[in-house]
Amino acid sequence: MSSKRIKNHHFLPQVLQRQFLNDQGQIWYAEKGSDGFFLPPESRNTKSAFKIKDYYTVLDDGAPSDIVEKKFYGPIDNYLGHLLTDVNAAFDNGDAPTFSGEALHNIRLFLFETIKRSPEFINDYDDTLAGRDFVERMIQDPRGDLDQTEKARLEELLQDHVELKRYGRDIRVQGMIRRSTKVEAALEDFSVRWAVSLTHNSFILSSMIAYRIGNGGANGLVNPNMEIWMPVHPKRALVLLRDPKNEIPLVTREHRDHIREINQFAAAKSQSIASHSRKLIESLTGKSVAD
């Protein structure tokens, strides 16, 4: 007997959300409305935050399948869980985690997949429109392989918005999980550093998960000053950057203003954010929690 299909897909893994829980075992969570402004923050559990129904669902013999959620993102989430355990243990013991060889290679690939899985990575993509474009191109059939029965079926499909969305979603997800040897090669120049807060100032979570920061230039890999920041705890963030001369310290103590700048960047670019701190989430959204 097959297991029940998973429909609620967390694009920001619960294992990462749990690093940001408050004393009540919740997070303060806020989403943007249709006007682009944040709605009032709410207290949420990790199951109800940073998720989209069927976001990674693909078609398997024409039927919806959660194989990508289970077989692709499941192992990635497990990897993150082990990574966070090791990172927290090292910092708790007064050490800063270092990575080289295969471990460093795996972190680079993990961060790339993390960036791609975020809704912000393809925020101008519409599943239904993409599905319609795909079906219309099939109908055009430049090779002349389409018989009249199949053409009629496809033309009828153009009126079925549910099926069009399934086709478009399948195309999107298959593209998201496709490897890029060009990007993987470019990431080989990057090293791991840590940004930490030793004060009451904290990093937030956002739906972008990891942020590409250009430091005055473009945020693409061609910019030698581009950095990738991923908060893994309210008091620390993993930073991937180029440091060919090994001049940047393994751990940088971040001052209040820079942490605020990073948080504001995340809030401006993300559809949803979260924090263990009610005060922090209210200050970033400009909205008060409804009591």
Backbone as a ProteinNet text record, in pm:
[ID]
protein_1_A
[PRIMARY]
MSSKRIKNHHFLPQVLQRQFLNDQGQIWYAEKGSDGFFLPPESRNTKSAFKIKDYYTVLDDGAPSDIVEKKFYGPIDNYLGHLLTDVNAAFDNGDAPTFSGEALHNIRLFLFETIKRSPEFINDYDDTLAGRDFVERMIQDPRGDLDQTEKARLEELLQDHVELKRYGRDIRVQGMIRRSTKVEAALEDFSVRWAVSLTHNSFILSSMIAYRIGNGGANGLVNPNMEIWMPVHPKRALVLLRDPKNEIPLVTREHRDHIREINQFAAAKSQSIASHSRKLIESLTGKSVAD
[TERTIARY]
84.5	0	88.7	64.5	146.4	110	207.9	182.9	107.8	43.6	-35.5	54.9	12.2	92.1	102.8	224.4	247.4	204.6	117.3	66.1	119.3	147	199.4	351.6	410	554.4	618.2	710.5	783.4	905	902.3	1019.6	1130	1095.1	1193.5	1178.4	1275.4	1260.3	1226.6	1142.7	1106.3	1227.8	1325.8	1444.3	1519.4	1513.4	1574	1484.3	1355.2	1262.8	1278.1	1304.3	1312.1	1428.5	1527.5	1638.9	1595.7	1479.1	1432.7	1308.4	1279.1	1162.6	1181.7	1070.8	1076.4	1051	1039.9	1024.3	894.1	798.7	669.5	668.9	784.6	793.5	726.2	715.2	651.9	748.1	709	779.6	679.5	728.8	647.5	664.4	551.8	553.1	466.5	516	438.9	453.1	342.8	340.7	296.4	337.6	292.9	158.1	73.7	-53.7	-39.1	-151.5	-149.9	-98.6	-100.2	-51.1	99.4	164.8	309.8	353.9	258.9	291.3	261.4	335.2	316.9	183.2	124.5	8.5	56.9	-30.5	11.6	74.1	185.7	250.4	160.8	183.1	108.5	204.6	160.8	236.6	201.1	301.2	277.7	366	321.8	411.7	480.6	580.1	660.7	584.5	480.6	405.3	324	289.2	198.4	268.8	401.8	476.3	566.1	590.3	681.8	646.6	521.8	477.7	381.8	376.7	283.5	229.5	100.7	40	86.2	134	174.4	285.3	367.5	466.5	567.2	603.1	699.6	635.1	503.9	434.8	463.2	496.3	523.2	425.1	433.8	348.1	426.2	368.8	427.5	323.7	347.2	248	114.7	123	4.1	-62.4	-16	-78	12.2	-45.9	35	119.1	246.2	339.1	421.3	453.3	537.1	680.3	720.6	852.7	964.6	947.8	1051.6	1058.8	944	941.6	1008.2	982.6	1035.8	1180	1206	1333.1	1441.4	1401.8	1501.6	1518.2	1409.5	1421.6	1426.2	1372.7	1382.7	1526.9	1613	1754.4	1825.3	1787.6	1849	1813.9	1688.2	1646.3	1716.7	1735.6	1808.2	1953.7	2013.7	2150.3	2156.9	2060.7	2059.1	2045.3	1962.6	1946.4	2076.5	2151.7	2281.9	2381.4	2377.6	2468.3	2442.5	2316.3	2283.4	2324.6	2307.9	2349.9	2499.6	2577.7	2723.1	2765.2	2700.3	2733.8	2703.1	2586.3	2548.6	2641.3	2677.2	2766.9	2902.9	2953.2	3082.9	3079.2	2979.7	2970.6	2948.1	2868.1	2844.5	2972.3	3065.2	3193.4	3299.7	3259.1	3352.2	3435.9	3398.7	3472.1	3388.7	3455.2	3386.9	3402.7	3294.3	3303.2	3384	3467.4	3543.4	3510.2	3520.7	3485.6	3587.8	3621.8	3712.8	3677.3	3736.2	3715.9	3570.3	3528.6	3391.9	3288.7	3318.6	3223.8	3195.9	3299.3	3281.7	3206.7	3240.1	3170.1	3020.6	2984.5	2844.7	2770.2	2836	2771.7	2744.3	2837.5	2816.8	2695.4	2686.5	2574	2443.3	2449.3	2329.5	2275.6	2363.7	2318.9	2261.1	2319.1	2265.8	2124.8	2104.4	1971.3	1873.6	1923.1	1839.2	1789.4	1877.4	1837.3	1732.8	1753.3	1662	1523.3	1513.5	1384.4	1294.3	1349.7	1272.4	1175.1	1052.7	957.9	1010.4	1095.8	1148.9	1243.6	1296.5	1391.5	1325.2	1196.3	1122.3	988.7	991.6	867.2	784.6	839.4	761.8	709.2	721.1	676.2	532.7	447.4	308.4	285.8	251.7	236.2	134.3	18.9	-87.9	-47.7	11.9	54.4	162.7	254.1	358.5	298.9	198.5	132	58.8	-5.3	-74.9	24.4	136.1	238	289	308.2	356.8	256.6	128.1	26.3	10.2	14.2	0.8	115.2	234.4	348.7	335.2	273.4	248.5	147.6	46.6	-56.2	2.3	94.8	156.4	230.5	292.6	348.4	422.9	537.6	609.9	655.9	667.8	715.2	601.6	477	363.3	333	369.2	347.3	211.6	136.7	14.2	-105.9	-180.7	-301.8	-418.7	-530.7	-643.4	-704.6	-702.5	-758.1	-675.8	-543	-456.5	-463.9	-474.3	-485.5	-613.6	-723.1	-850.7	-841	-771	-755.3	-676.4	-571.1	-489.6	-565.7	-644.6	-723.5	-827.7	-883.1	-976.7	-904.7	-779.5	-699.9	-676.4	-674.4	-651.9	-761.8	-875.1	-984.8	-982.8	-890.3	-882.2	-769.3	-802.2	-700.4	-627.8	-696.2	-632.1	-520.9	-548.9	-448.2	-335.1	-368.3	-264.4	-168	-222.1	-136.9	-47.2	-99.4	-18.9	96.8	69.6	175.8	282.5	237	331.7	412.4	348.6	419.1	523.4	489	584.4	707.5	686.8	798.8	885.4	821.2	896.1	980.5	920.7	991.8	1105.9	1081.1	1187.9	1305.3	1274.6	1381.1	1456	1383.9	1445.3	1546.7	1518.6	1606.2	1714.8	1713.5	1814.9	1951.1	2053.4	2187.8	2245	2332.9	2403.3	2552.6	2621.2	2765.1	2839.8	2785.8	2848.5	2845.5	2729.5	2717.1	2800.2	2795.9	2872.5	3022.4	3069.1	3210.3	3243.1	3153.2	3176.1	3177.2	3096.9	3090.2	3216	3299.1	3420.9	3518	3496.3	3582.5	3540.9	3428	3371.7	3413.7	3429.4	3464.5	3357.1	3355.8	3259.3	3318.5	3240.9	3271.8	3146.6	3161.7	3049.4	3033.8	2910	2876.7	2796.9	2840.8	2775.9	2740.4	2635.2	2594.8	2617.4	2691.4	2715.8	2635.2	2539.6	2453.7	2309.4	2215.5	2074.4	2020.3	2096.5	2052.7	2052.7	1950	1931.7	1900.9	1936.8	1898	1755.9	1689.5	1556.6	1562.8	1452.9	1431.3	1351.1	1372.3	1288.6	1263.8	1161.8	1127.3	1235.5	1327.1	1441.7	1540	1541.3	1627.7	1773.4	1829.6	1968.3	1968.8	2050.5	2048.2	2175.7	2161	2274.8	2294.2	2405.7	2432.2	2549.9	2528.4	2629.2	2736.7	2716.6	2815.4	2852.4	2749.6	2771.8	2768	2763.2	2757	2638.4	2637.6	2530.9	2539.5	2426.4	2426.8	2446.2	2498.4	2526.8	2666.2	2693.1	2821.4	2938.8	2910.5	3020.3	3081.2	3007.9	3058.9	3152.4	3281.8	3375.4	3347.7	3268.8	3238.4	3103.8	3035.3	2905.9	2920.2	2830.4	2828.1	2689.9	2685.1	2559.2	2546.9	2441.5	2417.7	2297.7	2313.4	2202.5	2200.7	2108.7	2095.8	2058.9	2131.7	2104.4	2065.8	2061.6	2032	2010.8	1931.6	1915.1	2046.4	2149.9	2275.8	2388.5	2360.1	2468.2	2415.3	2500	2467.2	2586.9	2559.2	2660.8	2679.2	2803.7	2833.3	2926.3	2886	2968.7	3024.5	3157.4	3220.2	3352.5	3403.6	3535.1	3640.6	3743	3852.8	3982.6	4026.9	4142.3	4270.4	4285.8	4407.5	4389.1	4272.3	4242.4	4263.6	4211.2	4229	4111.1	3997.1	3877.2	3872.8	3853.8	3853.3	3738.7	3759.2	3657.4	3527.8	3538.1	3420.4	3430.1	3322.7	3315.4	3203.3	3237.4	3134.9	3060.7	2932	2852.4	2799.4	2807.9	2754.7	2605.6	2542.1	2396.2	2344.9	2410.2	2359.7	2366.1	2471.4	2481.3	2378.7	2354.4	2250.4	2114.9	2090.6	1965.3	1955.9	2064.5	2066.6	2036.3	2097.4	2071.5	1924.6	1869.2	1728.1	1634.4	1664.7	1580.3	1585.7	1703.1	1716.7	1628.1	1634	1554.2	1405.2	1364.1	1222.3	1172.6	1256.1	1215.2	1201.2	1286.2	1290.8	1204.9	1152.5	1085.6	935	865.4	721.1	679.4	767.1	735.4	862.6	849.9	963.1	917.7	1015.7	983.1	1097.9	1065.5	1165.3	1116.3	1211.8	1173.8	1125.4	1157	1130.5	1009.7	910.7	793.3	833.7	917.1	959.9	1031.3	1117.4	1192.4	1100.7	1008.4	920.4	826.8	785	700.2	776	902.4	981.8	1010.7	1025.8	1055.9	932.8	819.1	695.8	622.7	650.7	575.5	434	407.7	273.9	283.1	180.7	176.2	99.3	138.4	65.5	-72.8	-173.5	-310.8	-331.4	-350.6	-368.5	-513.3
-118.7	0	124.7	216.6	336.8	434.6	512.6	610.2	728.2	804.1	919.1	1027.6	1089.7	1192.4	1316.2	1368	1490.9	1608.6	1693.9	1807.5	1941.3	1953.1	2077.8	2074	2158.5	2156.6	2279.4	2256.3	2364.8	2401.3	2521	2565.2	2612.2	2648.6	2674.4	2562.5	2471.6	2349.8	2378.7	2293.9	2309.5	2297.4	2216.7	2199.2	2332	2418.4	2550.8	2643.5	2636.8	2719.5	2695.9	2572.1	2538.7	2606.6	2651.5	2723.5	2862.3	2908.3	3044.3	3046.8	2938.6	2934.3	3022.9	3079.1	3155	3061.4	3116.9	3034.8	2956.4	2998	2928.1	2821.4	2801.5	2702.8	2746.1	2877.5	2933.8	3031.9	3076.5	3186	3296.8	3419.2	3531.8	3541	3532.6	3513.4	3619.8	3674.2	3775.2	3753.5	3767	3756.1	3888.6	3911.9	4029.9	4002.6	4105	4094.7	4125.5	4130.8	4156.5	4296.3	4387.5	4522.4	4536	4425	4427.5	4469.4	4500.9	4538.2	4422	4417.1	4307.5	4317.2	4201.5	4189	4183.3	4204.3	4195.3	4059.8	4056.2	3928.3	3841.1	3710.5	3612.9	3514.1	3456.8	3348.9	3218.6	3150.7	3028.4	2914.8	2791.3	2677.5	2651.5	2568.4	2550	2479.3	2404	2334.6	2429.4	2545	2635.5	2754.5	2755.6	2869.4	2826.5	2919.2	2897.8	2771.1	2761.7	2644.2	2687.1	2606	2625.2	2488.1	2479.2	2351.3	2309.3	2186.9	2124.5	2201.2	2273.4	2358.4	2277.5	2157.2	2073.6	1951.4	1951.8	1838.3	1831.9	1711.3	1689.9	1585.7	1559.9	1460.4	1331.7	1221.6	1089.5	1004.4	978	910.4	985.8	1117.9	1202.1	1228.6	1165.3	1182.2	1264.6	1346.4	1425.3	1334.4	1373.1	1292.3	1381.3	1330.3	1403.4	1349.5	1285.5	1223.5	1325.5	1446.8	1548.8	1593	1613.4	1653.6	1547.5	1419.9	1311.9	1275.3	1256.7	1199.6	1303.6	1427	1530.3	1624.6	1689.2	1784.7	1717.3	1596.4	1524.3	1503	1446.9	1430.6	1563.9	1668.4	1799.9	1850.2	1833.6	1876.4	1794.6	1665.3	1581.2	1626.8	1659.9	1712.4	1839.1	1929	2053.2	2025.2	1928.3	1894.6	1851.2	1765.4	1721.4	1837.2	1922.3	2036.7	2130.6	2161.2	2251.4	2193	2063.4	1998.7	2015.5	1992.9	2005.7	2151.1	2242.9	2385.3	2433.5	2399.7	2443.1	2384	2256.9	2192.9	2260.8	2296	2362.7	2498.6	2579.3	2711.6	2702.1	2605.3	2587.2	2550.1	2487.1	2449	2556.6	2671.8	2781.7	2775	2687.3	2672.8	2724.4	2761.6	2800.3	2687.4	2638.5	2526.9	2564.4	2473.1	2490.5	2375.2	2403.1	2302.9	2304.2	2187.2	2173.5	2046.3	2030.8	1908.1	1881.6	1757.5	1717.7	1791.8	1816.9	1887.1	2027.1	2096.9	2230.3	2222.9	2125.8	2106.3	2085.7	2007	1978.5	2103.3	2186.8	2309.7	2402.9	2413.3	2498	2450.8	2320.4	2267.5	2284.4	2264.4	2280.9	2423.3	2522.5	2660.9	2695.2	2641.6	2665.8	2608.6	2485.2	2426.1	2501.2	2553.7	2630.3	2758.3	2827.8	2949.8	2918.6	2811	2776.5	2736.1	2680.5	2630.2	2740.4	2859.5	2970.2	3024.7	3059.9	3120.2	3248.1	3321.4	3445.7	3422.8	3302.9	3273.7	3282.3	3247.3	3253.1	3322.9	3439.3	3504.4	3556.8	3559.3	3603.8	3485.8	3365.3	3245.5	3213.8	3189.3	3152.5	3010.8	2918.5	2778.7	2761.9	2828.1	2810.3	2865.5	2983.7	3042.6	2957.5	2904.1	2818.6	2690.7	2635.2	2516	2544.5	2659.9	2698.4	2713.4	2778.4	2796	2661.3	2567.6	2434.3	2361.9	2365.9	2296.9	2362.5	2496.4	2565.9	2531.3	2516.5	2479.2	2335.4	2248.2	2111.2	2109.7	2194.4	2199.1	2246.8	2340.1	2392.2	2282	2190	2065.9	2087.7	2152.8	2182	2056.9	1942.8	1821	1741.9	1781.3	1715	1577.5	1552.1	1420.2	1408	1516.9	1519.7	1479.5	1374.8	1339.9	1425.8	1420.9	1507.8	1478.4	1351.9	1315.4	1378	1368.1	1424	1577	1635.7	1780.7	1829.7	1758.6	1795	1783.5	1680.4	1662.5	1779.2	1820.9	1930.9	2063.6	2083.8	2206.2	2210.5	2096.4	2090	2115.9	2070.4	2090.1	2238.1	2320.2	2464.2	2529	2462.9	2516.1	2463.2	2373	2310.7	2375.3	2474.3	2550.6	2465.4	2367.7	2280.5	2199.7	2141.7	2061.5	2148.3	2267.5	2357.2	2392.2	2415.8	2447.6	2329.8	2208.6	2089.8	2076.8	2101	2095.6	2201.1	2324.3	2432.5	2411	2357.8	2329.4	2221.7	2120.1	2013.1	2068.9	2156.5	2218.4	2299.4	2377.5	2459.3	2374.2	2272.7	2190.7	2113.4	2058.7	1986.3	2078.9	2205.8	2302.1	2337.9	2344.6	2380.8	2277.4	2150.8	2046.1	2004.3	2066.3	2031.9	2087.6	2007.5	2050.2	2148.4	2234.8	2328.9	2315.3	2248	2229	2362.6	2458.2	2589.3	2660.5	2657.1	2720.9	2645.7	2513.8	2434.6	2463.9	2481.9	2514	2651.6	2748.9	2883.8	2884.9	2800.6	2796.6	2738.5	2670.9	2611.5	2717.4	2844.1	2951.8	3003.3	2957.1	3014.2	2936.5	3010.9	2953.9	2991.5	2920.7	2945.8	3038.3	3140.3	3226.8	3238	3295.2	3307.4	3451.2	3497.4	3628.3	3604.6	3661.8	3635.5	3765.6	3757.9	3869.2	3828.8	3910.7	3883.8	3978.3	4048.4	4141.4	4092.6	4178.4	4141.3	4146.4	4197.9	4205.8	4068.1	4040.1	3905.3	3908.6	3798.7	3777.5	3721.2	3744.6	3689	3577.1	3504.6	3410.5	3480.4	3441.7	3494.7	3386.5	3408.2	3309.9	3296.6	3393.6	3378	3273.9	3252.3	3157	3201.4	3213.8	3259.1	3381.5	3480.7	3608.7	3628.4	3661.2	3697.9	3848.8	3889	4030.1	4074.8	4179.3	4222.8	4312.5	4370.6	4462.7	4575.2	4639.6	4750.6	4712.8	4584.4	4538.1	4445.4	4376	4279.9	4162.8	4094.8	3983	3848.1	3849.9	3726.2	3674.9	3552.4	3488.7	3557.5	3633.9	3700.8	3813.2	3862.7	3968.3	3905.5	3940	3877.5	3912.7	4017.9	4060.2	4007.7	3930.1	3876.7	3777.4	3786.4	3695.8	3632.2	3513.1	3445.4	3432.8	3492.7	3490.8	3401.9	3315.6	3231.8	3227.2	3300	3288.7	3146.1	3090.7	2954.9	2953.7	3072.7	3089.1	3238.9	3279.7	3423.3	3498.7	3429.5	3497.4	3466.3	3391.2	3361.4	3329.9	3363	3337.6	3274.1	3178.7	3119	3212	3241.6	3330.4	3258.4	3252.9	3195	3309.8	3314.9	3426.2	3383.2	3468.1	3445.8	3514.4	3441	3495.3	3428.3	3458.1	3385.5	3399.8	3511	3532.9	3496.8	3443.3	3400.9	3515.2	3631.8	3751.2	3777.4	3717	3741.9	3643.4	3690.9	3599.5	3499.6	3385.4	3280.9	3329.8	3409.1	3461.8	3613.7	3679.8	3825.6	3863.6	3945.4	3995.3	4110.4	4091.6	4189.3	4297.6	4421.7	4530.4	4547.5	4621.4	4635.9	4685.2	4788.1	4849.6	4754.5	4672.8	4581.6	4469.6	4419.1	4318.1	4375.3	4499.4	4565.3	4579	4611.6	4625.4	4493.1	4385.3	4252.3	4214.7	4239.9	4208.3	4290.8	4417.6	4503.2	4458.9	4418	4365.7	4242.3	4150.7	4028.6	4060	4151.7	4186.4	4251.5	4335.8	4404.5	4308.9	4207.1	4117.9	3992.7	3967.8	3841	3857	3748.8	3746.4	3721.6	3656.1	3627.3	3623.8	3662.8	3664.2	3611.6	3575.7	3525	3552.6	3553.8	3576.9	3517.5	3492.8	3453.8	3575.6	3696.7	3820.9	3894.7	3914.5	3993.3	4137.2	4194.1	4333.2	4349.5	4253.9	4263.1	4250.3	4156.5	4136.8	4255.3	4316.1	4433.9	4552.7	4565.9	4679.4	4666.5	4543.1	4522.7	4529.8	4489.7	4491.4	4624.3	4697.8	4820.6	4794.5	4671.6	4631.5	4570.2	4593.7	4538.2	4406.1	4316.6	4191.5	4222.2	4160.4	4179.2	4100.3	4168.4	4102	4056.6
0	0	0	-93.8	-101.9	9.3	53.2	157.1	100.2	186.9	144.9	88.2	-20.8	-85.1	3	17.5	93	6.9	59.5	-16.8	32.5	161.6	216.4	214.2	132	109.6	172.8	265.3	329.8	245.5	186.3	111.5	205.6	327.1	432.5	535.1	542.9	623.4	769.9	825.6	966.1	1057	1017.4	1101.3	1117.2	1016.7	1028.9	1108.8	1087.4	1164.6	1315	1352.2	1495.3	1565.7	1488.9	1549.7	1597.3	1552.1	1578.8	1667.5	1737.2	1824.1	1946.8	1994.3	2119.3	2237.5	2354.9	2475.9	2476.3	2394.3	2386.6	2275.8	2212.2	2105.5	1977	1955.4	1837.6	1769.5	1651.5	1585.1	1555.6	1552.7	1507.1	1356.2	1284.5	1139.8	1073.4	961	887.9	738.4	667.5	521.9	460.8	337.5	265.3	199.8	199.4	131.6	-16.4	-86.9	-230.5	-264.6	-167.4	-190.6	-170.6	-131.5	-112.4	25.4	113.2	251	345.2	455.8	550.1	621.7	644.1	731.2	875.2	973.5	1113.7	1145.3	1215.5	1250.6	1337.4	1326.1	1404.4	1469	1579.9	1642.9	1573.3	1519.5	1441.8	1492.3	1461.7	1478.3	1344.4	1344.9	1224.1	1112.5	1146.1	1042.7	956.2	1012.2	942.1	879.2	880.7	827.3	711.5	621	508.1	429.9	387.8	312.1	202.1	97.4	-12.9	-53	-67.9	-104.9	-243.6	-253.4	-380.4	-451.7	-379.8	-445.5	-527	-479.5	-549.9	-614.3	-627.3	-687.5	-837.9	-885.4	-1027.6	-1081.5	-1211.2	-1273.8	-1295.7	-1252.2	-1272.1	-1343.5	-1472.8	-1556.8	-1555.4	-1553.4	-1559.2	-1426.2	-1318.6	-1187.3	-1095.5	-1006.5	-913.2	-823.9	-805.6	-727.3	-634.9	-516.6	-421	-421.1	-530.2	-534.7	-516.1	-568.3	-552.1	-406.4	-344.3	-203.7	-116.6	-144.9	-61.9	-97	-225.8	-268.3	-297.4	-324.8	-353.4	-234.4	-193.6	-83.9	53.4	64.4	191.7	234.6	149.4	185.2	210.6	137.2	160.7	300.4	339.6	473.2	581.2	555.3	651.3	663.7	551.7	553.5	638.1	617.2	694.8	843.6	879.5	1020.2	1084.5	1015.9	1067.9	1071.7	968.8	964.4	1082.2	1109.2	1219.2	1354.1	1369.4	1493.8	1515.5	1409.2	1419.6	1442.6	1372.1	1386.4	1527.9	1579.4	1713.9	1819.1	1800.7	1897.1	1897.9	1780.3	1772.9	1840.6	1810.6	1872.1	2022.6	2065.3	2208.8	2282.6	2211	2271.1	2253.8	2200.4	2184	2058.9	1964.2	1839.4	1722.6	1615.3	1492.2	1390.8	1335.4	1240.5	1116.2	1072.7	948.9	855	725.7	625.6	513.5	467.4	354.1	279.2	162.2	86.1	53.9	72.9	38	121.6	249.3	336.2	283.2	239.1	183.4	50.5	-31	-158.5	-135.6	-34.7	-5.5	41.7	121.4	167.6	50.1	-41	-158.9	-238.5	-263.6	-339.9	-262.7	-132.8	-50.5	-60.5	-49.4	-55.2	-192.4	-297.4	-431.3	-443.6	-397.1	-402.3	-312.2	-201.3	-109.6	-174.4	-244	-313.2	-420.2	-495.1	-604.4	-555.3	-435.4	-389.6	-336.4	-315	-261	-363.9	-324.5	-420	-483.5	-411.9	-466.8	-584.8	-596.5	-703.8	-840.9	-846.7	-973	-949.5	-886	-846.1	-962.6	-1083	-1198.7	-1281	-1226.8	-1297.7	-1257.3	-1354.2	-1329.9	-1381.9	-1293	-1332.2	-1445.1	-1431.9	-1530.4	-1666.6	-1668.3	-1795.3	-1861.9	-1781	-1836.4	-1894.4	-1824.9	-1877	-2006.7	-2014.8	-2138.5	-2254.7	-2227.2	-2331.1	-2380.3	-2288.1	-2324.4	-2414.6	-2377.2	-2455.5	-2592.9	-2597.5	-2726.1	-2820.5	-2765.8	-2849.2	-2899.5	-2818.2	-2863.8	-2978.3	-2967.4	-3071.6	-3203.9	-3198.4	-3320.5	-3396.7	-3324.3	-3380.9	-3512.6	-3509	-3634.9	-3710.2	-3640.9	-3708.8	-3773.5	-3744.9	-3806.3	-3750.6	-3626.7	-3565.9	-3496.4	-3488.2	-3408.8	-3494.6	-3449.8	-3523.7	-3474.3	-3543.2	-3512	-3374.9	-3336.1	-3205.1	-3092.2	-3103.4	-3000.3	-3001.7	-3121.2	-3130	-3063.1	-3084.3	-3022.4	-2870.5	-2822.5	-2677.5	-2618.3	-2687.7	-2638.1	-2641.9	-2745.6	-2753.1	-2642.2	-2609	-2496.5	-2364.7	-2357.6	-2236.1	-2207.5	-2311.9	-2292.8	-2209.5	-2196.1	-2115.1	-1971.6	-1943.2	-1810.4	-1731	-1649.9	-1577.8	-1473.1	-1417.8	-1318.6	-1383.6	-1499.3	-1567.8	-1621.9	-1671.1	-1718.8	-1606.4	-1487.6	-1372.6	-1337.6	-1348.1	-1319.9	-1418.1	-1546.1	-1647.1	-1617.8	-1593.8	-1568.2	-1442.6	-1340.6	-1214.8	-1235.6	-1311.1	-1339	-1411	-1507	-1579.5	-1483.7	-1397.3	-1300.9	-1208	-1149.2	-1050.8	-1116.3	-1234	-1303.3	-1333.4	-1364.9	-1387.8	-1260.5	-1148.8	-1021.2	-974.9	-1000.1	-946.9	-1046.5	-1164.8	-1264.6	-1221.9	-1235	-1195.7	-1297.5	-1249.3	-1336.2	-1309.7	-1399.1	-1380.6	-1385.9	-1460.7	-1469.6	-1334.6	-1268.7	-1137.2	-1034.3	-1038	-942.5	-954.8	-1076.3	-1096.7	-1039.6	-1059.5	-1007	-854.7	-793.2	-646.8	-583.3	-661.5	-606.7	-555.2	-591.4	-543.3	-405.5	-354.1	-232.2	-107.6	1.6	132	233.9	345.4	452.6	558.2	593.1	705.7	792.3	910.5	1003.4	1049.3	1051.3	1106.5	1234.2	1344.6	1472.9	1543.2	1621.3	1706.5	1851	1921.8	2064	2152.4	2091	2164.6	2156.3	2189.5	2183.5	2040.9	1946.3	1807.2	1741.7	1661.9	1606.9	1457.9	1391.3	1252.8	1247.7	1134.2	1113.2	1010.2	999.1	888.9	780.4	655.9	548.5	445.6	363.9	262.1	155.7	145.4	54	105.6	235.9	306	303.6	184.5	169.6	78.8	113.9	44	-36.5	-162.6	-246.3	-236.3	-179.7	-152.8	-238.8	-317.5	-413.8	-359.4	-240.3	-182.1	-279.6	-333.5	-425	-571	-601.3	-739.6	-759.3	-872.5	-901	-803.2	-784.2	-689.2	-757.3	-880.9	-952.3	-923.4	-965.9	-937.6	-1006.7	-1112.5	-1183.1	-1099.8	-1001.9	-914.1	-810.8	-811.6	-717.1	-571.9	-548.5	-411.5	-362.1	-447.3	-406.6	-292.1	-195.2	-81	-68.8	-12.8	16	167.4	222	366.3	396.4	495.2	539	692	755.8	901	941.2	1035.3	1082.7	1229.6	1289.1	1431.6	1452.2	1549.7	1571.1	1590.4	1634.2	1664.9	1567.1	1461.8	1368.1	1229	1131.5	992.4	922.9	836	750.7	630.5	598.5	486.5	389.5	264.1	158.9	75	62.5	-9.3	-70.7	-157.8	-216.7	-131	-94.9	-13.6	-57.6	-180.4	-237.5	-156.9	-86.5	-7.6	139.9	172.1	308.9	408.8	374.2	456.8	550.6	523.3	602.8	719.1	841	956.3	948.3	1011.8	1010.8	1073.6	1178.6	1248.4	1254.8	1214.2	1223.5	1319.2	1414.7	1507.3	1440.3	1418.4	1346.2	1440.7	1394.9	1475.3	1448.8	1535.2	1531.9	1397.2	1342.4	1220	1100.6	1094.4	980.3	990.4	1109.9	1127.6	1088.2	1127	1089.7	938.3	873.5	727.9	658.8	710.2	654.1	671.1	787.9	814.3	726.2	709.5	625.7	479.3	434	297.5	281	377.6	371.5	371.6	458	466.8	338.3	277	155.1	37.5	31.8	-82.7	-67.7	51.3	80.7	92.7	64	79.3	223.6	300.8	440.3	523.3	650.2	742.5	877.3	960.5	1094	1188.9	1317.9	1421.5	1553.3	1643.3	1778.8	1857.7	1808.3	1881.3	1825	1906.6	1864.7	1834.5	1917.1	1898.1	1764.2	1728.6	1604.7	1483.7	1486.5	1372.3	1355	1463.5	1453.9	1395.9	1433.2	1383.8	1234.6	1185.3	1043.6	954.4	1006.6	927.5	939.3	1044.7	1068.4	1114.4	1157.6	1203.5	1342.4	1421.5	1556	1554.2	1643.8	1660.2	1713.7	1653.4	1699.8	1827.6	1938.4	2068.6	2086.8
[MASK]
+++++++++++++++++++++++++++++++++++++++++++++++++++++++++++++++++++++++++++++++++++++++++++++++++++++++++++++++++++++++++++++++++++++++++++++++++++++++++++++++++++++++++++++++++++++++++++++++++++++++++++++++++++++++++++++++++++++++++++++++++++++++++++++++++++++++++++++++++++++++++++++++++++

